[in-house]
Each structure stands twice: as structure tokens, then as C-alpha cells.
Coordinates of C-alpha atoms in Angstrom, one line a residue:
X191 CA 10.9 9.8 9.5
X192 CA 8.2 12.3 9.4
X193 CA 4.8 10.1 10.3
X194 CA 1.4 11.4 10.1
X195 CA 0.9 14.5 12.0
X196 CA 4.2 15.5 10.2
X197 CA 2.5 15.0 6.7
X198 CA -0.5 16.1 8.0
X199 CA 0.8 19.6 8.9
X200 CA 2.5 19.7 5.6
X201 CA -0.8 18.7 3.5
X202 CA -2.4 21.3 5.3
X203 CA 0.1 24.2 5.0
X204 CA 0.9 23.8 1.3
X205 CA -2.9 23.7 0.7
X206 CA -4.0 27.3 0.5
X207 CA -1.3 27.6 -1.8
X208 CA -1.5 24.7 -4.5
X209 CA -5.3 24.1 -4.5
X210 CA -7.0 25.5 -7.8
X211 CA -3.7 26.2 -9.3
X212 CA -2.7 25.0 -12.6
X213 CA 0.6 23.5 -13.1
X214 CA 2.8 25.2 -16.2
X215 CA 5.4 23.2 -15.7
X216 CA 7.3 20.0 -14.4
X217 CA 11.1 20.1 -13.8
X218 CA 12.8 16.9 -12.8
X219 CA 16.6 17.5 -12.4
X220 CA 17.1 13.7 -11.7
X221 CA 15.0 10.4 -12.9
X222 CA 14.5 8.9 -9.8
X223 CA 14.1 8.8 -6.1
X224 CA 13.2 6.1 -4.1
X225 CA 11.9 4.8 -7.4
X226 CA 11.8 5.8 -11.3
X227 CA 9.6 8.9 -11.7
X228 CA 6.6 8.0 -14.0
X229 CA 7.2 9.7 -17.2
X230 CA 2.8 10.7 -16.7
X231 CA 4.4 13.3 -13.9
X232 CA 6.1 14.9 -16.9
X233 CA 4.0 14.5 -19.7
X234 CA 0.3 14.4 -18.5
X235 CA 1.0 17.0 -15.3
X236 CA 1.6 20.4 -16.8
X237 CA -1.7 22.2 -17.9
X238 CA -3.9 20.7 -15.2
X239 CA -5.3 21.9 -12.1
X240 CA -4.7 20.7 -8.7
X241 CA -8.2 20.7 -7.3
X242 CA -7.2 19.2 -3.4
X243 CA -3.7 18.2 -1.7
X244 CA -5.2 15.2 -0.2
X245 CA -3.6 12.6 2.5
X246 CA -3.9 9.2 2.5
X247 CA -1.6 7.5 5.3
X248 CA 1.7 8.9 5.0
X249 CA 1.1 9.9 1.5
X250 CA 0.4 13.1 0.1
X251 CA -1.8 13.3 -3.5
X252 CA -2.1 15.9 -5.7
X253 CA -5.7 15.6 -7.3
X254 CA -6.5 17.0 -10.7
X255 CA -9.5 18.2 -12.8
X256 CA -8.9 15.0 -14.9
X257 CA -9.3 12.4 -11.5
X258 CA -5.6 11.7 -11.9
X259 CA -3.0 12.1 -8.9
X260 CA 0.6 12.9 -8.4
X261 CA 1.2 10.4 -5.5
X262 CA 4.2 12.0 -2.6
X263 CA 6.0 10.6 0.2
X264 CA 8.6 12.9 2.2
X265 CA 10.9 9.8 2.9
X266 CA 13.1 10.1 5.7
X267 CA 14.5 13.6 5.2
X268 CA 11.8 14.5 1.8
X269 CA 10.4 18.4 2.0
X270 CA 7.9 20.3 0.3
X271 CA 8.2 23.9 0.2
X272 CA 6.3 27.0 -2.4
X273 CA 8.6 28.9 -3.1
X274 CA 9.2 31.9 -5.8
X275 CA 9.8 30.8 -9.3
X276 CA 13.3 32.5 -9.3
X277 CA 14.7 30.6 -5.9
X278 CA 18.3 29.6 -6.4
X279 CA 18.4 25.7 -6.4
X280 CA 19.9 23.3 -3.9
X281 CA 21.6 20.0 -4.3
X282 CA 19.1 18.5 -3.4
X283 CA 16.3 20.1 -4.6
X284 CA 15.0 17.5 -7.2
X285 CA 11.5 18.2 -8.1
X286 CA 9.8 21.7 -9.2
X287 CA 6.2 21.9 -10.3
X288 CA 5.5 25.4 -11.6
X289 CA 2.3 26.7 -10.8
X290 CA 0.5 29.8 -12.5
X291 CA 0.7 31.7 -9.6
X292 CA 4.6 32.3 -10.7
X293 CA 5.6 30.4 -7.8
X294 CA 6.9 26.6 -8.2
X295 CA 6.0 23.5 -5.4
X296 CA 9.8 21.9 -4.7
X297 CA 10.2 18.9 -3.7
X298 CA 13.9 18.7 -1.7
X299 CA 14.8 15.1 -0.6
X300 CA 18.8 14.8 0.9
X301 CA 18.7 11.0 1.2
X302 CA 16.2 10.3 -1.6
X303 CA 14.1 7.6 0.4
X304 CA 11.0 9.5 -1.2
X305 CA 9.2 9.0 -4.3
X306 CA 6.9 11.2 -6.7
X307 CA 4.4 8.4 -8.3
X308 CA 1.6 8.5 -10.8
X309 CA -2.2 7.0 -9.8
X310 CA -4.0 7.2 -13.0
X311 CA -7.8 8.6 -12.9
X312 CA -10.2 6.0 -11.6
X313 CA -7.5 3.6 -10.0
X314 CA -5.8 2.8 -6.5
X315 CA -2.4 3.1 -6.6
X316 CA -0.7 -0.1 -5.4
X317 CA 1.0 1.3 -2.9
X318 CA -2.5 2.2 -1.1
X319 CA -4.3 -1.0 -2.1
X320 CA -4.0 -2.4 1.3
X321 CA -4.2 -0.1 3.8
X322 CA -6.0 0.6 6.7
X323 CA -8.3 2.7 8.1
X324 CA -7.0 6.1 9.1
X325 CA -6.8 6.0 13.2
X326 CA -8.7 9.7 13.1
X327 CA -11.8 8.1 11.2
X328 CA -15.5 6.2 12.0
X329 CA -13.3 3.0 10.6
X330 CA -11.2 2.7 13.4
X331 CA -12.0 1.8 17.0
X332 CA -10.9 -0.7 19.6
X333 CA -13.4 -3.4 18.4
X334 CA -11.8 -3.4 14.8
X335 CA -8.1 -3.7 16.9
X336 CA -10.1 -6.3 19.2
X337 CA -11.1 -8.6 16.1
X338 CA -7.9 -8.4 14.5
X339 CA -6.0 -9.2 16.9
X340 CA -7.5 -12.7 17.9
X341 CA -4.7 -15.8 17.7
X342 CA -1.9 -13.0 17.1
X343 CA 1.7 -13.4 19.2
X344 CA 3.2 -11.1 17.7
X345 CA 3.3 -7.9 20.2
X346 CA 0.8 -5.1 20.7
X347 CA 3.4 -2.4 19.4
X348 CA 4.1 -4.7 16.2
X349 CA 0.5 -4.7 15.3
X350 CA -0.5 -1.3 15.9
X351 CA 2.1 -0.3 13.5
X352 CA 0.8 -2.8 11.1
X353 CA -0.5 -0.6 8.3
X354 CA -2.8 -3.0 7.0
X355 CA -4.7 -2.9 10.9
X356 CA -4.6 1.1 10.8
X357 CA -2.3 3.4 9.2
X358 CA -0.1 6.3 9.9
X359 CA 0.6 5.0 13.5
X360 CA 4.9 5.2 13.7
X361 CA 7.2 3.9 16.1
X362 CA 6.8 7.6 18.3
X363 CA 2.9 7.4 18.6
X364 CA 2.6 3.7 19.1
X365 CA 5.2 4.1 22.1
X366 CA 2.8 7.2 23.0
X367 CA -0.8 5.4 22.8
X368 CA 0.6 2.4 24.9
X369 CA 1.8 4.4 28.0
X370 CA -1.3 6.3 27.5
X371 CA -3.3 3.4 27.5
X372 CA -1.4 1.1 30.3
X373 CA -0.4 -1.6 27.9
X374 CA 2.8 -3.1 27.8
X375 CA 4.8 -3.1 24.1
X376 CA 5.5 -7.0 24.8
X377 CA 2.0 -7.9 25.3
X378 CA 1.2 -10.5 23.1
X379 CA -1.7 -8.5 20.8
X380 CA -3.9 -11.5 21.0
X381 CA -4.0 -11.1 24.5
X382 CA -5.2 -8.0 25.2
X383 CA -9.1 -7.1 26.0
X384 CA -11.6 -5.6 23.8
X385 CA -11.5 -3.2 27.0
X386 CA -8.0 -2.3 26.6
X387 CA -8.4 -2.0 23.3
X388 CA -10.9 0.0 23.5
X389 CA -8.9 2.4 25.9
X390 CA -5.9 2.3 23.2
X391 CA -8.1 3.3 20.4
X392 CA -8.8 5.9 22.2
X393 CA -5.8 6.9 22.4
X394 CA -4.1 7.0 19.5
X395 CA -6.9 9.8 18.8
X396 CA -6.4 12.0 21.1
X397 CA -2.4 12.0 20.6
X398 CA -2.3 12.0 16.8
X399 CA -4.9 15.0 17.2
X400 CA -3.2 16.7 19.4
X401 CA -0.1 16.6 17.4
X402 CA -1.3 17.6 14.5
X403 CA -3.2 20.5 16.5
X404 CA 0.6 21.2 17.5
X405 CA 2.0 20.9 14.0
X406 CA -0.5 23.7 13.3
X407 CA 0.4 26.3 15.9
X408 CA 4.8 25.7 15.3
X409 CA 4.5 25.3 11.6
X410 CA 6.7 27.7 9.6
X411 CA 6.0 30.0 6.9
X412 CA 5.6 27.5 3.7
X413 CA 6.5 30.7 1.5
X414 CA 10.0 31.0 2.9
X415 CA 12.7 30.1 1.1
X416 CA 15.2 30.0 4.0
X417 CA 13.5 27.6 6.0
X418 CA 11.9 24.1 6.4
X419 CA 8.2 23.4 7.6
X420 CA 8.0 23.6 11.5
X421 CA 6.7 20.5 12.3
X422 CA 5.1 20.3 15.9
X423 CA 6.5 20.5 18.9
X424 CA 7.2 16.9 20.6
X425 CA 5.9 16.3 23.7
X426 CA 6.9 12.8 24.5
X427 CA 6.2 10.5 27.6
X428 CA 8.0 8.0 26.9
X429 CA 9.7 7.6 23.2
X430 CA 13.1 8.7 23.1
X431 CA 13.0 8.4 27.3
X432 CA 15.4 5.4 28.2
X433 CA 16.4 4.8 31.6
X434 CA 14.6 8.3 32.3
X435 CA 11.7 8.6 35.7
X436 CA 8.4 7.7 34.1
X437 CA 6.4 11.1 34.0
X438 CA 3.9 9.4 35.9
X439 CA 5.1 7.4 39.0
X440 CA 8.9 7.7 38.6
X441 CA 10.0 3.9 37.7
X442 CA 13.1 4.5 35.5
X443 CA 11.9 3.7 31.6
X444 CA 13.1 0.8 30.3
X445 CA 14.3 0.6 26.2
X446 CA 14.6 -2.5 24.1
X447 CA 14.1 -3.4 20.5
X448 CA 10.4 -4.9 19.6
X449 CA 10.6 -5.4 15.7
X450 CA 13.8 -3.9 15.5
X451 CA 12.3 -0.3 16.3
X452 CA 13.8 0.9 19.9
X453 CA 11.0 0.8 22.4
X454 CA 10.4 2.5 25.4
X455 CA 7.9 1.4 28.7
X456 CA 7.1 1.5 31.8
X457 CA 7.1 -1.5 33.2
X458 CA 4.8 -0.4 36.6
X459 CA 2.4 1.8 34.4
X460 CA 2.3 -0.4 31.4
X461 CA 1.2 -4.3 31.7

């Protein structure tokens, strides 16, 4: 599932593209995806300008002149692409909003676990209500982790990918930001330091920004119609490692599942 550098990359490649255009037209070729598609997408969309491609989480919102949003989420397999208007269609190409620049923003989605919302002008969409802070912000630091975490069992891993303690943090960078930060997955969260903490915070920074400075110099042209956005370059330590020499003394990795997500440590590194 594409997580936040992923969506990042694509918020900031489709950008220079969709910003200050004006939408001529909406073509849905199918009512639904995860969920119904608002019938505002169709009726309010066309004849208004998108004045920013904004991210919240891993959400992507098109903001108009009139304060109103066309609220994205790529899914599992979802992809955004501008295109020109006269691109043959795909199967699974589901969405198409014409711009006046005479080419069209298409939304292609294979397993349809994305959705195209609707967050009216002056509101919070539910879906966002109850978020977190986003990991790359002034909100978040290790005392906000620190405080939260007091009197919680549940593990460290679990509760960094809580989106209501910070969002945007997937299974792939939590993994990352623990081996990073010498913290055991298993760790109860209520037993880690402020310290530690601290150190983890820290962390997840410096990997989410470095994979997003990644996503930047792999990403694809957005303007070709043969291919998908490039997302970056993985350069893992540990996710995706089972049984492998930790890259930093050599103990063989170990995998298990922590909240059903497969999890992979170092149990000399990590404590």
C-alpha cells in the first residue's frame, strides 16, 4: 500500500500540473470504489479551479476557489496520472477530471480499495476528524509519543502506527524508525523512556524525509501515458529482511506478526 512518502511524491508531481487549472469536466465510468462517489464530485466539480493538491495523511485533496475539496486515497494499487485528453482508456481507469489545459487527471485503481470523496467548503471531512499530527511537523516530537503512551501494553510498533498518535507512519517505516532508534517492536509502548522516545521521533523524520527526498529524484514522468509514477527507491534495514544479517552487527533478523502486520527486528540492536 503506498504510505506517505508514496503519496507525498505523487501530491508533489501532479502539482505543477493541476494547480490553477479549471476542471471542464468529470467522467466517472463506474459509481463507486471503495465507497459510493458523492454525486458533489459530479455536479459541483466541473467549472472550478483547483487552487492546491494538498496532503493530509495518506490523503490527497484537491482544493477549489469555492473552499471545497475532492478528497483521494490511492488504496492499495490506486494511481493518479495527467494524461492527454485523447488517451485510450484502461479497464481500470475509473475516474477522469478534464482540465482546461486539454489534458484530463485519471484516476486508475485495479483493486478498487480507493475512494474519491467530497469535503464540503468550511468542514472536516470524517475521515480526517481524528487524526494526528503529521510526523514531519512542530506537532510531533518524542514528548507528545512520551505522554501518550503512559499505561499503554499494547507494543511500540502498534502505537506508532496508531493514526490518531501521528499519522502517515505504515508498517515499512515504523519497522524502519525502530531499528533506527534501538527499540524493540514488542516493547510494551508504555514502557519506553521519554529518551527513547525522543530518539524515535527523531527518527521517523529523518527516514520519512529521506524517502520522500528519494521519491523525488526516481519519480517518473507524470505526463506519460505508458507508465506509472516512480515511487522512491527502497532502501530498507530491516522490513522485508527475515532471517537476513542485521546491516549493523550481523544477528540474523527475526520476523513475526505484531497486529497482524509481519515484523522484522533485531533482537541484539533493538531492545
Amino acid at each position: 500500500m503506498p504510505e506517505l512518502p508514496e503519496v507525498e511524491t505523487t501530491r508533489r508531481g501532479l502539482a505543477p500540473h493541476v494547480e490553477g487549472r479549471r476542471v471542464t469536466r468529470v467522467v466517472l465510468r463506474r459509481p463507486d470504489l471503495r465507497w459510493p462517489i458523492p454525486p458533489e464530485v459530479g455536479r459541483d466539480l466541473p467549472g472550478r479551479r483547483i487552487e492546491a493538491v494538498r496532503r493530509r495523511a495518506k490523503y490527497l485533496l484537491l482544493d477549489t476557489e469555492a473552499g471545497d475539496s475532492a478528497l483521494l486515497h490511492l488504496g492499495m494499487s490506486g494511481m493518479l496520472r495527467v494524461l492527454p485528453a485523447d488517451t485510450p482508456v484502461g479497464t481500470h481507469d475509473h475516474v477522469d477530471l478534464a482540465l482546461d489545459s486539454g489534458r484530463v487527471l485519471r484516476f486508475t485503481d485495479p483493486r478498487r480499495f480507493g475512494c474519491l470523496l467530497w469535503q464540503p467548503a468550511d468542514t472536516v471531512h470524517e475521515l480526517l476528524q481524528d487524526l494526528g499530527p503529521e510526523p514531519l511537523s512542530d506537532d510531533f516530537d518524542g514528548d507528545r509519543l512520551y505522554r501518550l503512551s503512559r499505561g499503554r501494553s499494547a507494543p511500540v510498533k502498534t502505537f506508532l502506527m496508531d493514526q490518531r498518535i501521528v499519522v502517515g507512519v505504515g508498517n515499512i517505516y515504523a519497522a524502519e524508525s525502530l531499528f533506527r532508534a534501538g527499540i524493540s517492536p514488542l516493547r510494551a509502548a508504555g514502557k519506553v523512556s521519554r529518551e527513547r522516545y525522543v530518539a524515535l521521533a527523531g527518527a521517523v523524520r529523518e527516514i520519512l524525509a529521506y524517502a520522500i527526498t528519494r521519491g523525488g529524484t526516481t519519480l517518473r514522468d507524470f505526463l506519460n501515458p505508458d507508465g506509472a509514477p516512480g515511487y522512491f527507491e527502497q532502501e530498507l534495514a530491516v522490513y522485508g529482511r527475515g532471517g537476513l544479517p542485521c546491516p549493523a552487527c550481523g544477528t540474523a533478523l527475526r520476523e513475526a506478526s505484531i497486529g497482524q502486520r509481519a515484523s522484522v527486528w533485531c533482537p541484539r540492536c533493538q531492545r
